Each structure stands twice: as C-alpha cells, then as structure tokens.
Tab-separated table of C-alpha atoms and ligand atoms in Angstrom:
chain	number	residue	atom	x	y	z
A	1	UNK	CA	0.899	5.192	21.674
A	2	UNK	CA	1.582	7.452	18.811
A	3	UNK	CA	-1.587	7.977	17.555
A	4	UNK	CA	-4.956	7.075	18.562
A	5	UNK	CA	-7.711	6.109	15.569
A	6	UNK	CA	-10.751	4.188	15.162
A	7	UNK	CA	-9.311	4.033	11.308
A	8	UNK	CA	-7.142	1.542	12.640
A	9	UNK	CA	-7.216	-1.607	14.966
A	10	UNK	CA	-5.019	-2.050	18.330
A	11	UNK	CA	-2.253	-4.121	16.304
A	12	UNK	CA	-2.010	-1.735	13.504
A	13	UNK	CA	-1.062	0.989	16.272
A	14	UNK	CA	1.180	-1.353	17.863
A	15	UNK	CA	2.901	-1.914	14.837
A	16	UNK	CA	3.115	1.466	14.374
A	17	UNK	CA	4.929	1.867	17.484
A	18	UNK	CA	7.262	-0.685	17.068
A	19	UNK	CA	8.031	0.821	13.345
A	20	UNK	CA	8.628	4.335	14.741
A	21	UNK	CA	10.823	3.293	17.528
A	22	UNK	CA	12.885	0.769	14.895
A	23	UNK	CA	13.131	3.483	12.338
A	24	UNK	CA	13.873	6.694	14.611
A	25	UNK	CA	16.626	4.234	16.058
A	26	UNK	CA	18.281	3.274	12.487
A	27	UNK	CA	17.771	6.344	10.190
A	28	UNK	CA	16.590	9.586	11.913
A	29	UNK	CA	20.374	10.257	12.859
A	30	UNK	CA	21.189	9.926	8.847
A	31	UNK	CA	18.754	12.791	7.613
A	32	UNK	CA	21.079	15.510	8.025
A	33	UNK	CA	23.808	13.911	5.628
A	34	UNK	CA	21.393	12.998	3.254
A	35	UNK	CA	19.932	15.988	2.663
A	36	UNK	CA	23.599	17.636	2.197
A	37	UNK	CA	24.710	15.075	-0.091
A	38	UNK	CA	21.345	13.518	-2.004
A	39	UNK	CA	22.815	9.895	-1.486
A	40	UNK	CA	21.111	6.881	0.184
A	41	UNK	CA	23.032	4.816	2.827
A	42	UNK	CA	24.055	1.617	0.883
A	43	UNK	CA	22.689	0.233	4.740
A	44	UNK	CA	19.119	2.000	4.515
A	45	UNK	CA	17.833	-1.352	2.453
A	46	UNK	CA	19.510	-4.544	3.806
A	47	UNK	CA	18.154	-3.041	7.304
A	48	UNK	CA	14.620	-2.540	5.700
A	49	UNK	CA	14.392	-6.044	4.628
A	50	UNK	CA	16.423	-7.574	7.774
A	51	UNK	CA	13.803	-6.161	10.125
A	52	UNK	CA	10.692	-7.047	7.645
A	53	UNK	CA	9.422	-3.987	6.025
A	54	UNK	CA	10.239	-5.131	2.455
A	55	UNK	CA	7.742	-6.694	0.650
A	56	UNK	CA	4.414	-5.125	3.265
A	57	UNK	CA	2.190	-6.291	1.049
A	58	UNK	CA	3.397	-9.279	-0.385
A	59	UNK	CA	2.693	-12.629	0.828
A	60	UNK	CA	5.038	-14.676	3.280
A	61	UNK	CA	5.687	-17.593	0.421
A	62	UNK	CA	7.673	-15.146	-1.495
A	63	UNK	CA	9.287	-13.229	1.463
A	64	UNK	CA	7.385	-10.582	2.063
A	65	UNK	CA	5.669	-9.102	5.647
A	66	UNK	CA	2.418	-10.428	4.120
A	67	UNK	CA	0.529	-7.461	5.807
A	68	UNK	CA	-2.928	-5.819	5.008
A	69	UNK	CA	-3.398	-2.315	2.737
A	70	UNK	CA	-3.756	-0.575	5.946
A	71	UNK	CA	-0.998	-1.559	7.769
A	72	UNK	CA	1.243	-0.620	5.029
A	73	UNK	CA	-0.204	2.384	5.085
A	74	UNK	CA	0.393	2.763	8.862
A	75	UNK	CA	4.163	2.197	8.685
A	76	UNK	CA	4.808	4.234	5.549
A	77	UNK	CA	3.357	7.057	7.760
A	78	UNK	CA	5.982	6.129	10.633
A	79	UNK	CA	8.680	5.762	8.359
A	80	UNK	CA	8.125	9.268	6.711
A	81	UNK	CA	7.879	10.984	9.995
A	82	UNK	CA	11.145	9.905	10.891
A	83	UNK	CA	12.662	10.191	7.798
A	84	UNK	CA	10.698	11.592	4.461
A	85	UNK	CA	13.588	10.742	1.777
A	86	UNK	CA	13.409	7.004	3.149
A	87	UNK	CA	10.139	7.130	3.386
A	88	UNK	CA	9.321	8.307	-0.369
A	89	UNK	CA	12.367	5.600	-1.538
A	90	UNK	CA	10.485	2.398	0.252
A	91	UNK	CA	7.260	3.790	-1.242
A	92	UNK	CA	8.791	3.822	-4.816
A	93	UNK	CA	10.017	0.390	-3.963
A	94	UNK	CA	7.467	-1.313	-1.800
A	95	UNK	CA	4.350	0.103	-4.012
A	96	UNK	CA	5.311	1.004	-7.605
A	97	UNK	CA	7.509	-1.703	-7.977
A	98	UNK	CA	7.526	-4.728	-5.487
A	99	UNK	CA	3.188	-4.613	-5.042
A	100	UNK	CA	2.994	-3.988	-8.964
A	101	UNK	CA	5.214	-7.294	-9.963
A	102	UNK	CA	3.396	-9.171	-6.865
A	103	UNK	CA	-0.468	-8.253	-8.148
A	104	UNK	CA	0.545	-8.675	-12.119
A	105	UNK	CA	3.279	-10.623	-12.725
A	106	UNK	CA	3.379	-14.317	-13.471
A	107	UNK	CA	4.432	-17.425	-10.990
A	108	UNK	CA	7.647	-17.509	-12.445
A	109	UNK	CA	8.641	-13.899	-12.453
A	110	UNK	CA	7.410	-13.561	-8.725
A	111	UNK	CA	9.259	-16.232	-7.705
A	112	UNK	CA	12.384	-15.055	-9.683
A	113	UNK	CA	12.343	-11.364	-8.392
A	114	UNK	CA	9.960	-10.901	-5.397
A	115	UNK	CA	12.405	-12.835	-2.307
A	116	UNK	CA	15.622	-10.271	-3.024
A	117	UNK	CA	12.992	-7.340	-3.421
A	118	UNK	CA	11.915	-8.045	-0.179
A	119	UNK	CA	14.911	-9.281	1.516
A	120	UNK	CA	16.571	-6.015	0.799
A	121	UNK	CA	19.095	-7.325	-1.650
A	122	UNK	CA	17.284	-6.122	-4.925
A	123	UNK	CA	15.585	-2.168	-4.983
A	124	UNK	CA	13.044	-1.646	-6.831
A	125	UNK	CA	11.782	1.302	-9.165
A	126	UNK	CA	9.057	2.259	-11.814
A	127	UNK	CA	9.379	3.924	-15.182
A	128	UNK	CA	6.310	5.362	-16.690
A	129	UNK	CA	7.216	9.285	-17.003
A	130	UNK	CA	9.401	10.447	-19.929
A	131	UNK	CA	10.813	14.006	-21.045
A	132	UNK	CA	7.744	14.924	-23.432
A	133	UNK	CA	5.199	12.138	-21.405
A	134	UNK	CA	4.554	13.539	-17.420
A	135	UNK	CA	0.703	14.418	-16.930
A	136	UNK	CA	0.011	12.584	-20.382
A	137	UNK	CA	2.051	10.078	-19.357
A	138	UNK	CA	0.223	7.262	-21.718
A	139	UNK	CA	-0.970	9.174	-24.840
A	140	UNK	CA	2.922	10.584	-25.370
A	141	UNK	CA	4.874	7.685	-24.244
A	142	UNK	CA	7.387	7.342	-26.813
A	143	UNK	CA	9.434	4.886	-25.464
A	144	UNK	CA	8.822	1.976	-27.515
A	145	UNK	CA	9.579	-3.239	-26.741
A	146	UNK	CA	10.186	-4.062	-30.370
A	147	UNK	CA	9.699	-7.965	-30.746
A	148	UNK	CA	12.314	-9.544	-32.050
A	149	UNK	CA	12.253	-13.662	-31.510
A	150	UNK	CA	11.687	-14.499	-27.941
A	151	UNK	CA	12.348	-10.823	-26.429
A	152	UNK	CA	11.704	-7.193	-26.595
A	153	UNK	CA	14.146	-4.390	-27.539
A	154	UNK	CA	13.186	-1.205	-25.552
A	155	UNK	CA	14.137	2.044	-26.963
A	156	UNK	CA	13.515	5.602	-24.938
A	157	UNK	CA	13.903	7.876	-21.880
A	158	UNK	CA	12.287	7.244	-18.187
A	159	UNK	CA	12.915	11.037	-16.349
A	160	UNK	CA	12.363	11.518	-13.097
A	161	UNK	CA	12.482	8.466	-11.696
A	162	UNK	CA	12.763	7.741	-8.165
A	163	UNK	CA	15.159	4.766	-6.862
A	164	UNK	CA	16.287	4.919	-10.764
A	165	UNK	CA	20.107	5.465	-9.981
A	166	UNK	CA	19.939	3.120	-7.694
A	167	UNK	CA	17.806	0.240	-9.041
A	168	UNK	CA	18.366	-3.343	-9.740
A	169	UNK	CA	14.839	-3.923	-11.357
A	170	UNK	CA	12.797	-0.990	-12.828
A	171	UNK	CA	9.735	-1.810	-14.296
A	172	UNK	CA	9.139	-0.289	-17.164
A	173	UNK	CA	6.186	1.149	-19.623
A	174	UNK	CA	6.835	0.628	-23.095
A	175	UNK	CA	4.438	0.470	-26.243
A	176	UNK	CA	4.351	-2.791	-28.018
A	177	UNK	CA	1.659	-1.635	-29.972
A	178	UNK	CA	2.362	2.006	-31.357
A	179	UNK	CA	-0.244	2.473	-33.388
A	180	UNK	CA	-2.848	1.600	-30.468
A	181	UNK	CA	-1.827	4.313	-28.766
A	182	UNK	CA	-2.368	4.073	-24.698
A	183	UNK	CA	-4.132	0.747	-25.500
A	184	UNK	CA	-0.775	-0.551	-26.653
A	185	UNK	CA	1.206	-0.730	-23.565
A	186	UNK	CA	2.510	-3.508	-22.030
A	187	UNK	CA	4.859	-2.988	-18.272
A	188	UNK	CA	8.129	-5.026	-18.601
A	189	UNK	CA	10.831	-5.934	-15.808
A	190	UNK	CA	13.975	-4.978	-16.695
A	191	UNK	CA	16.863	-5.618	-14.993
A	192	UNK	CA	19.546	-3.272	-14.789
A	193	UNK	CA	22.594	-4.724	-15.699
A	194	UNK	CA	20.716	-5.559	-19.152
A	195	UNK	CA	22.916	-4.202	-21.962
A	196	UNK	CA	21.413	-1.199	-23.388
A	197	UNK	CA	20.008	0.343	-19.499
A	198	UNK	CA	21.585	3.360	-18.741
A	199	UNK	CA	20.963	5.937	-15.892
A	200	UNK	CA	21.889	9.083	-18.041
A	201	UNK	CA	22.034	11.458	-15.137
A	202	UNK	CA	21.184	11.466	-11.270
A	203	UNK	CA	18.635	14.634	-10.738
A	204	UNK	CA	19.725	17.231	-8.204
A	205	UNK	CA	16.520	18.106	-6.369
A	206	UNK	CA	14.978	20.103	-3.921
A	207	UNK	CA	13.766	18.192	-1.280
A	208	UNK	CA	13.505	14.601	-0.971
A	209	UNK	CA	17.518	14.683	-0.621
A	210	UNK	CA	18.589	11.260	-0.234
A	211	UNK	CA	15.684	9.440	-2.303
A	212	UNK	CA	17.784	9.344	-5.540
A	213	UNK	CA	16.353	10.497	-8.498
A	214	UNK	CA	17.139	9.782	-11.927
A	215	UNK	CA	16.895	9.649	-16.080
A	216	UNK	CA	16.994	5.986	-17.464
A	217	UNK	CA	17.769	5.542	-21.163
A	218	UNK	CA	17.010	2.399	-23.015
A	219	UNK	CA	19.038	1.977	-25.950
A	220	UNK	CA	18.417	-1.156	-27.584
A	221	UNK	CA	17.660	-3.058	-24.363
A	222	UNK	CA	17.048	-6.904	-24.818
A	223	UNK	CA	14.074	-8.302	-22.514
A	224	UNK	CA	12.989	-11.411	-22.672
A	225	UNK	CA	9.045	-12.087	-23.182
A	226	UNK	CA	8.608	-13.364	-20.035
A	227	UNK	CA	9.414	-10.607	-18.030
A	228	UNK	CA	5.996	-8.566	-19.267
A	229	UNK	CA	4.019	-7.811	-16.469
A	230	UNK	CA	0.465	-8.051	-16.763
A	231	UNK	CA	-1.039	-9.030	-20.396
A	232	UNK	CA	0.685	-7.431	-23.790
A	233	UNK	CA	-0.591	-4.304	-24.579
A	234	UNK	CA	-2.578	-4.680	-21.179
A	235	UNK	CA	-0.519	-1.777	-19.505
A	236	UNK	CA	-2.924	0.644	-19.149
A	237	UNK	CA	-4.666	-1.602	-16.481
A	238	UNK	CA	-1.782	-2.103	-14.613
A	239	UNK	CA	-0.912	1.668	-14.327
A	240	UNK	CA	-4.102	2.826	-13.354
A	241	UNK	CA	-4.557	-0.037	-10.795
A	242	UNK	CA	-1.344	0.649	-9.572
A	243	UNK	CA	-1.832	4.455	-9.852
A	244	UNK	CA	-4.751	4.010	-6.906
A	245	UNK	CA	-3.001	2.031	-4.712
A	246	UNK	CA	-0.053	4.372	-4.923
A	247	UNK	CA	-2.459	7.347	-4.544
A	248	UNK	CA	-3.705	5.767	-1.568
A	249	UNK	CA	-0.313	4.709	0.045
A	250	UNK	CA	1.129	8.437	-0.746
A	251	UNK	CA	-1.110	10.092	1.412
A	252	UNK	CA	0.807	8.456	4.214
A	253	UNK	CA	4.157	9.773	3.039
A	254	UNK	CA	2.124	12.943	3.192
A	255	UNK	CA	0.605	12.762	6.359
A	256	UNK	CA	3.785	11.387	8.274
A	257	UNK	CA	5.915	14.622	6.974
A	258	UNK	CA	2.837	16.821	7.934
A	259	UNK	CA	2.763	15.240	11.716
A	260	UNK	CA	6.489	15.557	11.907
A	261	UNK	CA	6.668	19.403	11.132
A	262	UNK	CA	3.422	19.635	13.574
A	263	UNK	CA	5.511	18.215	16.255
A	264	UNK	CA	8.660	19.971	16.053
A	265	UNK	CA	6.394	23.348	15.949
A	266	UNK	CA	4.847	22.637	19.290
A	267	UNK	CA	8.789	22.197	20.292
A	268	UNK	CA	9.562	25.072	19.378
A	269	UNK	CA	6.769	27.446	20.040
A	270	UNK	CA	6.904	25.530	23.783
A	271	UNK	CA	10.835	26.602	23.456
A	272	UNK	CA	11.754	29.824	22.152
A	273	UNK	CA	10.838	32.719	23.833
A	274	UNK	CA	9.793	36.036	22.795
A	275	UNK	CA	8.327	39.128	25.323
A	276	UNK	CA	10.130	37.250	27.751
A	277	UNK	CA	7.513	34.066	27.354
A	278	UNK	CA	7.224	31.271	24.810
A	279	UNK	CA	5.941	31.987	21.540
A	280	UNK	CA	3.181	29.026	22.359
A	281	UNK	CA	1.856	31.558	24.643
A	282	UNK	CA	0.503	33.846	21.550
A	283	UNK	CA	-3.038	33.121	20.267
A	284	UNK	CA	-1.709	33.536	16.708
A	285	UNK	CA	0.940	31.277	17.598
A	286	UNK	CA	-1.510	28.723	19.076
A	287	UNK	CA	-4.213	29.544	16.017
A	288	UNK	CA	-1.596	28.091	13.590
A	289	UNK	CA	-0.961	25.063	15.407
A	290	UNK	CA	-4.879	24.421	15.748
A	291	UNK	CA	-5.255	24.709	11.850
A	292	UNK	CA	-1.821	22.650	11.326
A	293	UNK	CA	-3.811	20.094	13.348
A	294	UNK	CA	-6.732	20.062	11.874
A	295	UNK	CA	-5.596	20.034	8.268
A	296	UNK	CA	-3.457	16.699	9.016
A	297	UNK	CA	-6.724	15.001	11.151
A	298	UNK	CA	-9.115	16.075	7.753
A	299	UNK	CA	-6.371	14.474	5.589
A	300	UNK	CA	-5.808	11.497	7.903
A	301	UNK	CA	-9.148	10.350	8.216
A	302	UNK	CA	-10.432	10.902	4.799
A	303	UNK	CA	-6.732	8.647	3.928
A	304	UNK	CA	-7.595	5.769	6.594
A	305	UNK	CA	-11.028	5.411	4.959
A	306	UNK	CA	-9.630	5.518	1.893
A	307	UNK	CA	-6.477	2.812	2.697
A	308	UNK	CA	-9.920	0.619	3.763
A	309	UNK	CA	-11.476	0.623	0.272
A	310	UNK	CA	-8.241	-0.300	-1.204
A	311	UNK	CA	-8.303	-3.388	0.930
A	312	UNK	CA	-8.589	-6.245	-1.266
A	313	UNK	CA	-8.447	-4.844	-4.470
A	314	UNK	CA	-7.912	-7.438	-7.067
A	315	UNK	CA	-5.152	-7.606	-9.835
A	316	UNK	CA	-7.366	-5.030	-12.656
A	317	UNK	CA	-9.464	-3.834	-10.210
A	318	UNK	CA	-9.023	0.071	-10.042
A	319	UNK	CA	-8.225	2.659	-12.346
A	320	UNK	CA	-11.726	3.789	-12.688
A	321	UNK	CA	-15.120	4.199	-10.976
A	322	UNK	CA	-15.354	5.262	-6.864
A	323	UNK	CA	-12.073	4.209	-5.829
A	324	UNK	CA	-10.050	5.762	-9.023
A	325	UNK	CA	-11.935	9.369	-7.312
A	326	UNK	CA	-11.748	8.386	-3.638
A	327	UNK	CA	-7.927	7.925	-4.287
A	328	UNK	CA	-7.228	11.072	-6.213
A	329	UNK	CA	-9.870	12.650	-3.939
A	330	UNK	CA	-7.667	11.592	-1.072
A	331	UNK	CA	-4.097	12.463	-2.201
A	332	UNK	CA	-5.513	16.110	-3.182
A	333	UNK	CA	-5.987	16.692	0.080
A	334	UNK	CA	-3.073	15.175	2.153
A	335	UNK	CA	-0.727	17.172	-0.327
A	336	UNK	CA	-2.877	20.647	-0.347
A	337	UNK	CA	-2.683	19.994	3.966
A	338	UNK	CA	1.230	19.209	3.680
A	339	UNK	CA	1.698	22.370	1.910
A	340	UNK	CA	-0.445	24.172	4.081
A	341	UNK	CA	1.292	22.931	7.376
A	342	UNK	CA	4.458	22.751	6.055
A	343	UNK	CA	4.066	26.825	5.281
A	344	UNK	CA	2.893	27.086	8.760
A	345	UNK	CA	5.575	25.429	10.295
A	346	UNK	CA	8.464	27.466	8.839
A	347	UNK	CA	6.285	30.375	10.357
A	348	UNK	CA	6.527	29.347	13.412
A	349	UNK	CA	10.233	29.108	13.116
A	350	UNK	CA	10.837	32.303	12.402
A	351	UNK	CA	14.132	33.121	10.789
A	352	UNK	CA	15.266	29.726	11.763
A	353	UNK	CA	13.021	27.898	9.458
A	354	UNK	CA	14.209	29.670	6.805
A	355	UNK	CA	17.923	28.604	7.433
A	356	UNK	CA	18.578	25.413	5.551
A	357	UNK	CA	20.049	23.299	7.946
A	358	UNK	CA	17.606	23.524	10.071
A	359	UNK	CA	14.565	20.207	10.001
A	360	UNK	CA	11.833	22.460	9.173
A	361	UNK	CA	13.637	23.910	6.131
A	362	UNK	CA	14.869	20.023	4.867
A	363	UNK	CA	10.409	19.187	5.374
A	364	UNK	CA	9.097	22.213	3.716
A	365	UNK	CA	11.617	21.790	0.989
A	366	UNK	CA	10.502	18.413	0.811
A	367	UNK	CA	6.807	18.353	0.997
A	368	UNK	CA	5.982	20.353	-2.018
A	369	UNK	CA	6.595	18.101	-4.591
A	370	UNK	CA	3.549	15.660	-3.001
A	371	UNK	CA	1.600	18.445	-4.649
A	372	UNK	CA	3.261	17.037	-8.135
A	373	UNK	CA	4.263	13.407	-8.303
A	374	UNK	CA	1.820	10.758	-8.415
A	375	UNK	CA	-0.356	12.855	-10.990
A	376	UNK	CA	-0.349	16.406	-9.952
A	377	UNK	CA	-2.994	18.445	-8.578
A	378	UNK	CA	-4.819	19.492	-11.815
A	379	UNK	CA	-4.790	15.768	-13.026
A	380	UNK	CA	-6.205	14.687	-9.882
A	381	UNK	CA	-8.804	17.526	-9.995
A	382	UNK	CA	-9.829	16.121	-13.636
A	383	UNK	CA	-9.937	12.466	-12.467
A	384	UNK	CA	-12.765	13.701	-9.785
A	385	UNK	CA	-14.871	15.604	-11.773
A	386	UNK	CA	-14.835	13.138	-14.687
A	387	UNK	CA	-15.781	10.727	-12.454
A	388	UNK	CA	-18.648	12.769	-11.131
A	389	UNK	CA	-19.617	14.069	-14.439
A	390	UNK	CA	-19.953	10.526	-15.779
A	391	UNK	CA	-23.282	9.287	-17.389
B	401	FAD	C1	10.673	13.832	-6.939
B	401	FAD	C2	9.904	13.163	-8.028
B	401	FAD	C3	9.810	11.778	-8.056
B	401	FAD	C4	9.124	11.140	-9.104
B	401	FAD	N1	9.121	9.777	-9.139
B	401	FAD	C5	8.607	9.147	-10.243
B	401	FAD	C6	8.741	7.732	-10.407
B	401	FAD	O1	9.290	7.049	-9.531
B	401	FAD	N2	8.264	7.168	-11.539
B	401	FAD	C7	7.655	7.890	-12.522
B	401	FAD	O2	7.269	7.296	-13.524
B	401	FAD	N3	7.494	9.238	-12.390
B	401	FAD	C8	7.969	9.877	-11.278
B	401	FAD	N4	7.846	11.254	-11.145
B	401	FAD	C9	7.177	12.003	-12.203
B	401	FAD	C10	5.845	12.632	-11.811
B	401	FAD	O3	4.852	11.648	-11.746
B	401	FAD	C11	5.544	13.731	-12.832
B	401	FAD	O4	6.430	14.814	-12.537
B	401	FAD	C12	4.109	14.209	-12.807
B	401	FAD	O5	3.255	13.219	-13.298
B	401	FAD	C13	3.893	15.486	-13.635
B	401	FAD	O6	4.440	15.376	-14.910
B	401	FAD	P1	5.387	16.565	-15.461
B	401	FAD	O7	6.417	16.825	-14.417
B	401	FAD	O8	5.840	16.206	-16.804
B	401	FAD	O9	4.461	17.848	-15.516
B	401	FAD	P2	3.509	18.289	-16.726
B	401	FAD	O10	2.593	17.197	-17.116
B	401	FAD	O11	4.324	18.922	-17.792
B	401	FAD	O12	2.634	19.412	-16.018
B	401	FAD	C14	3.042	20.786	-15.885
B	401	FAD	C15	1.843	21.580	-15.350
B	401	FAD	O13	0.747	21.521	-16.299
B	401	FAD	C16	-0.419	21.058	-15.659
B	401	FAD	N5	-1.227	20.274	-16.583
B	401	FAD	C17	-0.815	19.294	-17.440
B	401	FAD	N6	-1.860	18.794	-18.107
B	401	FAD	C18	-2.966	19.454	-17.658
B	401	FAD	C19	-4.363	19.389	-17.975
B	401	FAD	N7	-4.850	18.518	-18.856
B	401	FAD	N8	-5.190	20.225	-17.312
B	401	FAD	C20	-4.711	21.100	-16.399
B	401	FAD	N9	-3.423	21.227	-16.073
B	401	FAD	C21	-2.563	20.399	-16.699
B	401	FAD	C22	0.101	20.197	-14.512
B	401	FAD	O14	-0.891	19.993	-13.517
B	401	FAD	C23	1.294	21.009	-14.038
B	401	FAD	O15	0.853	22.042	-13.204
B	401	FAD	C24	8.488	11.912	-10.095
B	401	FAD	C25	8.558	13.311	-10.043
B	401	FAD	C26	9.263	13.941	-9.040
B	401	FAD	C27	9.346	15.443	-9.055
C-alpha cells in the first residue's frame, strides 16, 4: 500500500496503487527532459486517456472514468508524486476545463466536446486571468463576447495560462455585459483553431517545467452562442463553483509533491554519510523529517475531509458559505506545508539540492508557485475571514 487513511476507502487506495505503479512506469523516466526543455511529450495525453484517467469525474456516457470527488483527488496525488508538471497539466485539464464543461455546459456541448477530452485526443485549458486581471480576476477582466447575430466576438488577453500553448479547447471568461461589471460574465468554449485565437507567447517558468504555460490573445474571435457555458452573464457562478472544486483538487497536487520530496529525503539522509555515519543518524537531521511529516499528514487530512464535502456538489453550488472557506482554508495549508517541506528537503540535501539537476532542486523549484495560482495566499486569507466575519 502507499498510504494508509481512514479519509479514504480500501478501493480508493487500491486505485491509488494501481495509478502510481501505471504512472511511475509511463512518465517518471520523462521528468528530467521536461524540466530541461519546458515541453510536454505529445504521448503524455493519448496514454492518460488510453489507460482512463481523462475525464475522473465525468460520467461513463460521455467517456469519462465516472469516478467520485475523492478518488480524483487520490490519483491527482499519485500522479504528482511521480511527476508534478503532469500532474499540474491533467489538473488544468481534468478540473478547470473537462469537470467545468461537464457540471455547466449544455447536452449538446457535452456531447460535442467531453468524449475527445477524455479520450486524450482533445486537451483542455481555462482562461480567466489577464495582464491587469490576476487576484481581481472578475472586477478587471477586460476581455470582452460582443454579440453579433448568432455568435460572440471575443476581444482580449488570457496570461498565464496553463495547457494554453497546447490547447484544443480553452474555456474562456469574457464579459457580455460590461457595464455589469463581475455580474456580466458569461464562460465560453472556444476552440482553438477559431480564427482570431492566438497563443502570443509560451511563458518560460520556474518550476512546473513541462506543464506549458502560455498568453492567449483573442482578436476578433467568432463563437457561436451555443458554446456559452453556464447561463449569459452567469459566469461568476461558474468560476467560483469551479474555483472550490479546483481548490480542493489542488491540495493533492500539493500534497503528492510534498510526499515525494519527503521520500527522497529519507533516501538520502539513510544514504549519504557524514562523521563516517548517515546523516539520518543526526537528531536535527531526523527533527526535520518529523516536521516534513507532520506538515504533509496536517495538510492531508484537513484535504481528505475537505475532498468529502466537495462530494456531490451540484452545478452552482459553491462559491460561497462553508465550503467556499473549507476549500481556501484547505489549499492555504497544503501550499504553506509544500513550501515548508520543500525548504526542508533541499536542507537535507545539502549542496546537492541546490544543484539543479538534481530532483529536489526540479520540486522545490516547482512547489512554490502552489503558494500563488489558484488565488494566492492573501486572497485565500480574505475568503476565510470574510466568511467568518459574515453577519
Ligand atoms: C504556473 C501558473 C499557472 C497558472 N495557471 C492558470 C490557469 O490555468 N488559468 C488561469 O486563469 N490562471 C492561471 N494562473 C494565474 C494565477 O491564478 C494568478 O497568477 C493568481 O491568481 C495571482 O494573480 P497575479 O499573478 O496577477 O497576482 P496579483 O493579483 O497581481 O498579486 C500580486 C500580490 O498582491 C497580493 N494581493 C493582491 N490583491 C490583494 C488584496 N486584496 N489583499 C492582499 N494582497 C493582495 C497577492 O496576494 C500577491 O501577493 C497561473 C499562474 C501560474 C504562475
């Protein structure tokens, strides 16, 4: 077994087994190269969806694996201890795109877009950031679906957006409604060969190497009606619904890097030798490992119970009340822990961990930014206390 939790029932760690042993077979070997050259094996996808892992919450009709909030959950953890870029590019897919179109788009759209997303032959990404619109990300939106007849023209900049150089389907924010302000939003999918779509530039990051990440321009971009997601100028409850759920699912991305970099430091302190004994043998040594530990159980457990409120939650559920704090309550932590155990780790390394071929320097280069995306720290902080401060 890989892990042991009463969070999660004797299937759910059986799956997580078999997901760990599929995915340390087909991608750990790849990190390496990825994090040299940013790219994503063209492969990485096709075997995603071949083996089932497309789609984890979608329902078998339209192709998907059909699985509970949890179990999602479970393998996004396996996935991003074997490999964290993969891990944060099915996430981008799977969650903010593929579980967003399932839980708010219509019969016809689903049935148009969901069976490639989750066969593998279609990736996924979502557009709501922009230049001048990150933590504010629906009062500034300036990116604007004009009608005109039966379609939309879009107009405006997506930055930072994960799968976006990549992407078949992106759905987008735009405001329909200007002068409505966030209450004039409405999510559109737009495919990517659309005339008018543009990835302006591929962003060379820090970590994450591998996940592509990119700036989308709209110029004039022709959508028909009936690819809004959700109702017209109903965006706002989309994003925040999805915003949970993706909250929720993060922490597992999180947690999965922070258990990685735990194991390889019990390698290594078992390993390398100092005053001719292992390093492991040092109660400072072993005091870091014990906190390393118990940061990723505190973030684990408070993420499993909150994967188990998420279970369930209907299309406009979310977005406010005890989940919209549990959520943010939940990815505070798991980030906050990553950091903290990621720091730790490259301790224990030494010199080594600061050498940037070496895993621990690819993780702790990686994990920071959990710390950002998603709504940073601060926002998450404010979505708390407003939530405890209400009434
Ligand atoms: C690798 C990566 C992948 C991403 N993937 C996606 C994606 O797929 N789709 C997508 O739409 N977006 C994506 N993002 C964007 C991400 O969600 C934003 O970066 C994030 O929301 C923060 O916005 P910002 O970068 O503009 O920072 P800003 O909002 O400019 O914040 C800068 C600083 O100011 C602080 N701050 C801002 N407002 C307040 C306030 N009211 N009170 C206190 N402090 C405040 C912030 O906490 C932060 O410390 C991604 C980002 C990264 C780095």
């Amino acid at each position: 077994m890989t892990h042991s939790s009463h969070f999660i029932m004797p299937e759910q760690e059986a799956l997580a087994d078999q997901a760990y042993r599929f995915f340390h077979d087909a991608f750990f070997d790849m990190n390496a190269e990825m994090d040299d050259t940013d790219d994503l094996p063209a492969s990485v996808f096709p075997t995603l969806g071949k083996m089932g892992y497309l789609g984890l919450n979608v329902p078998t009709q339209y192709g998907g694996a059909g699985l509970d909030f949890t179990s999602a959950c479970v393998i996004t953890e396996e996935l991003s201890r074997v490999s964290a870029a993969i891990g944060l590019t099915h996430v981008a897919h799977d969650n903010l795109c593929v579980n967003n179109i399932y839980r708010n788009a219509s019969e016809e759209m689903r049935q148009k877009y969901l069976p490639g997303l989750c066969d593998g032959s279609l990736i996924g990404a979502l557009g709501l950031t922009e230049p001048g619109a990150g933590s504010d990300a629906l009062g500034s939106m300036k990116t604007t679906a004009r009608k005109d007849g039966d379609d939309y023209v879009l107009n405006g900049t997506k930055i930072f957006i994960t799968n976006g150089p990549i992407a078949d389907i992106v759905l987008v924010y735009a405001k329909t409604s200007p002068e409505k302000g966030a209450k004039g939003i409405t999510a559109f999918i737009v495919e990517t060969t659309t005339p008018g779509f543009k990835v302006a530039q591929k962003l060379n990051k820090m970590g994450f190497r591998g996940s592509p990440t990119g700036e989308l321009v709209f110029d004039e971009c022709r959508v028909p009606a009936k690819n809004i997601v959700g109702k017209l100028d109903g965006g706002v409850a989309v994003t925040m619904s999805g915003l949970d759920l993706e909250r929720a699912i993060v922490c597992f991305n999180a947690t999965g890097i922070s258990r990685r970099a735990l194991e390889i430091s019990i390698d290594y302190a078992k390993t390398r030798q100092q005053f001719k004994q292992p390093i492991a043998s040092f109660q400072m040594v072993q005091a870091m490992l014990a906190d390393m530990y118990t940061e990723i159980e505190v973030a684990r457990t408070l993420a499993f119970r909150t994967a188990a409120m998420c279970e369930g939650l209907e299309e406009g559920e979310g977005g406010r009340g005890e989940i919209h704090k549990l959520t943010a309550a939940a990815i505070f932590k798991a980030a906050a822990a990553t950091s903290f155990v990621l720091d730790k780790a490259v301790q224990i390394h030494g010199g080594s961990g600061y050498m940037r071929d070496t895993e621990v320097n690819r993780l702790f280069r990686t994990g920071r930014v959990l710390e950002v995306g998603a709504g940073t720290q601060e926002v998450r902080k404010l979505i708390i206390a407003s939530e405890l401060l209400k009434n």
